[in-house]
Amino acid sequence: MLAYIVRRVLATIPVMAVVAMFVFSLLYIAPGDPAAIIAGDQATPADIVRIHAQLGLDRPFLVRFADWFWHVLNGDLGTSIFTNLPVTHLIAQRVEPTVSLMLLTMVLSIVIAVPMGVLAAWKQGSWIDRLIMVNAVIGFSVPVFVIGYVLAYIFALQLDWLPVQGFTSISHGFWPFLKSLILPAVTLGGIYIALIARITRATMLEVLSQDYVRTAKSKGVGQYAVLFLHALKNAAVPIVTVIGLGVALLIGGAVVTETVFAIPGLGRLTVDAILRRDYPVIQGVVLLFSFAYVLVNLLVDLSYTFFDPRIRY
Amino acid sequence: MSSAVVPPDAVAAPALPDVLPPPRRRGRVGTFAYRHPTILAGGALLAVMLLIAVFAPVLHTVDPTALAPARRLRAPSGEYWFGTDMLGRDIYSRVMYGARVSLLVGFAVALLSSAIGMLIGLVSGYVRWTDAVIMRVMDGLMAIPGILLAIALMALTRGSVQNVIIAITVPQVPQVSRLVRGLVLSLREQPYVEAAVAAGTPGWKIILRHILPNTLAPLMVQATYICGSAMIIEAILSFIGAGTPPIIPSWGNIMAEGRALWQVKPYIVFFPAAFLSVTVLAVNLLGDGLRDALDPRAARRL
Amino acid sequence: MKRRTFVQGAAASAGIAALATPHIASGEAARVLKFIPQSDLATLDPIWTTAYVTRNHAFLVFDTLYGQDDSYAAQPQMVEGATTDADGKQWTLKLRDGLKFHDGTPVLARDCVASIQRWGKRDAFGGALMAATDELSAPDDRTLVFRLKKPFPLLPDALGKTGSNICAIIPERLAKTDPFTQVTEMVGSGPYRFLADERVPGSRVAYARFADYRPRDGGTASFTAGPKIANFDRVEWNVIPDSATAAGAMQSGEMDWWENPPGDLLPLLRRDGKLKVAVQDPTGFLGYMRPNFLYPPFDNPAFRRALLPAINQADFMTAAAGSDPKLSHTGIGAFCPSSPMATDAGMAVLNGPHDLEKVRADVRASGYKGEPVVLLTGTDFPIINAIANVGADLLKRVGVNVDYQGVDWGTVVQRRAKKDPPDKGGWNVFFTYWSGLDNFNPAVDLALRGNGGGGWFGWPDMPKLEQLRTAWFDAPDAQAQKRVCAQIQQDVFDEVPFYPLGQLYQPTAYKTELEGILNGFVLFWNVRRSA
């Protein structure tokens, strides 16, 4: 087991190298030219060529990759082409809003979705099941930004309970911090809740249909309820897998949510950077997101053995 | 505890409709509808959307790209059923034609990513020595958050429907393969599979007979989810400005173009959003229904 | 930032120092102006980029030697006054007393010399001035002397230009920076200080009142001329990329001032009793369609001319600015209307009946064979998207085989720089819009050049236009300049280096409690919150 963990941790290194290479080459062949964007609408072609050279964008691919990779290994993600600020600085500025938003969304979603899914499975076919599932389906049938606008309209503009936009750091007090995150977290959580509730229901149905559960059920509800915990534990592998996979969904959703609610997080940083072709920032952020994601999935993989002892490595 | 686990195919049993007498006199279709209302509802809704997509040109539509700045932002009326947008284009026509792009994106992505993902997942889960390599590569690809990867891919290319499909498919593949691989890992520990291995059954036969069928139901749930989410991601790409160009109307880009005005002209967002949501709902209902129908254990409980 | 600090920063999710905005108690809130800019302030150096958002930022942080008043006449700002000698071939500028940079050092003449020299290497108007200058010197701390090769009566206009690339005065040590490298240390002598620590690119920039700023004595504030009196302790720019959200933030009172609400949202904002909507910038923006002179069919003057009568500016402007006729203006030629050089020479071709059948016939007669025309456009800028859609539709209707390539603006600016053939990654036509201030006269308008491959994208080779431009610089007085401009506009309609698509005004929205907002683009002095 320990050997497995060590092996898996070591295995993430080549993965990250692959990601780095992939991200770098993807952006290398991208058509947009940061020099042209930087120069502004009225720059002449000669200006652009000069800026291009000055940014080092005219060097060969491998030289640029090697140069960049070496610096990354030394903890230097480079300097943003647009703002001339270190990428690490830009990232550090924006970690708090995104991490807060995602953690709040995750906790909120799991606390809501897992019991919902279990309940739906328990009462399969009943109106509760239908209601929960229809709600879950609606949760990911409506685009995130539509949910965001509607929530902001109701709770911020009409009822005036919460701010329309913006993020307040936790250093300004917990309540203002939470207030600024409630609408974004609910917006972002919609799709995640739907996803987790569905997979919970589906796997619980699978587990509950198995003989030992049915036997328990026939013996009485009390034991059945106790068994629910066992059933949930048996159903945990797909659920945890989906929760882990869903983190990518959260990151993607954060891009939109942060835009709708004007939250200065990493998602917006990334989209701004992609639309402006700010290569060092894109590379840095995507690498960071990827690293976080690899880590989450490593934990998910390891958790399989905890939930289901039949899986051994 | 593993002894308590029933081999999934042990309950495959005789097809249930033959065993249970129909509750009342009904045709076969009626019986099917009674047993699987979600399939019926989802399938019917989806069929309507497909018909809209196919017959968009004859559904009292005009050219969805025809501009008329003088008639911009008209409210829904007898002349413009869904109103007109910022450039005076007829939203009804755009929504009808938009069904083509949104459905095409949804189905193509679901199909492509399921097929590719399943293949990779089966190989990775069953052929042990490939697992580490494939999963690391998949981790690598999956490690790049899907929407970011899609945006980045769109930034590489021109905004066309084909590119949108590719950009949305690529990030979905590792997710499918991971799911399939997880199932395979669990299944291959089952006594009946171990027994088959011990009996010297060739690997491809085990995969085909014992493993593949058992991955289908969860995969279908996943595929419906992908189909629906692909349509949603298409909308998100449009929202960010990396989707199909407005000259090819899709529900996503109609909403994206109109979203700034949603407080004053809510219908521009409302109509495509309603169509998109209903379609995604239909796909998911259909998927849930199919799942219940295809899964013998689920069927037995009905 | 070194690796260790980064890792700590990333690990400790909360309490990032960089985010710690000073907490503002509600009593102080009245002293803070919360503003939504047109876009993120990506670049700080106004010489390095022509982006308007950077120019607006520059007027907070930097001061200029001359200002421009409401009638676009140059007025002394940092200079106390100027004298000309030797038949206009020598200018002596005297700086005001007490000018100070934000780092506490005094503003000296040699700072101005270095700043002008750096600006002259990037800006077209500055380049024209430097080309006419024999020697620029600082004989003492408060005196600048221009020794010219030939008279340059527009010298104050150049130094006080308000379009892109303003002549911002920065300390000599920073002005020594290569003009193709960004200056990122923001040390100016303007009424507000840039708070570098609080900057979150893509989200927020903040400024604090510069206590040592000494406004001009007397006179009234008018555009960038007159005394610049800062009434707020802080000015915060909050970037809100989504206009629906920005509208919400204005309605809820979270923000004080929104630079550029889209025209269609104005009814919503007007309905709100606490908000005021006004057009503060009478020069607005001018839309253009720019053809590529290097490739067929736009290399053919007959083809370019044939399309002109098809342009109905009202269609373009309604699509771009909204249905309110007060927000746009048609009948636009080569110059910004209301600017001193505006003329109606040759306008008949645009104002006449838009007979598309005749245009279609003329297009065929010009020798057009139906070759595809690559229309390159950015779909992420609503105004550009709107005029490009109208343009594409129009071209199709007159029989042009349009290959519509809608991409993001980042790709447009990269691809339009390519001189490759349209079917190999190049282009035939693109759309953009510029501030009216950049369409005032041949000195500031890059589209009024005919210098071929070295010119602005599209590369028109029009020797006649170049000659006229030179003639304009040499014109002795405003009357003579106007006459040359009429000829320039006539030439524009003959050779068609661009198609003018009309003028649109950008309304701005702010709380009714704000008063004293100046005309022009967004300026942050003089404005105050009523008690």
Short mmCIF file of C-alpha atoms in Angstrom, two decimals, chain B residues 7 11 13 24 26 38 59 76 96 100 148 157 175 207 211 257 278 282:
data_model
loop_
_atom_site.label_atom_id
_atom_site.label_comp_id
_atom_site.label_asym_id
_atom_site.label_seq_id
_atom_site.Cartn_x
_atom_site.Cartn_y
_atom_site.Cartn_z
CA PRO B 7 -22.83 -11.57 -9.90
CA VAL B 11 -30.04 -12.09 -12.35
CA ALA B 13 -33.09 -14.04 -15.91
CA ARG B 24 -54.74 -4.30 -18.22
CA ARG B 26 -52.78 -2.77 -23.68
CA THR B 38 -39.39 8.51 -18.65
CA LEU B 59 -41.41 25.70 -39.95
CA PRO B 76 -42.56 38.71 -29.47
CA MET B 96 -35.37 26.66 -34.85
CA ARG B 100 -29.45 21.79 -35.50
CA LEU B 148 -10.28 25.54 -20.14
CA THR B 157 -8.92 27.15 -34.57
CA GLN B 175 -13.57 11.00 -17.94
CA ILE B 207 -14.26 -8.52 -21.95
CA ILE B 211 -17.27 -6.98 -18.66
CA GLU B 257 -25.39 37.54 -27.62
CA VAL B 278 -35.98 21.11 -22.31
CA ALA B 282 -35.26 15.13 -22.47
#
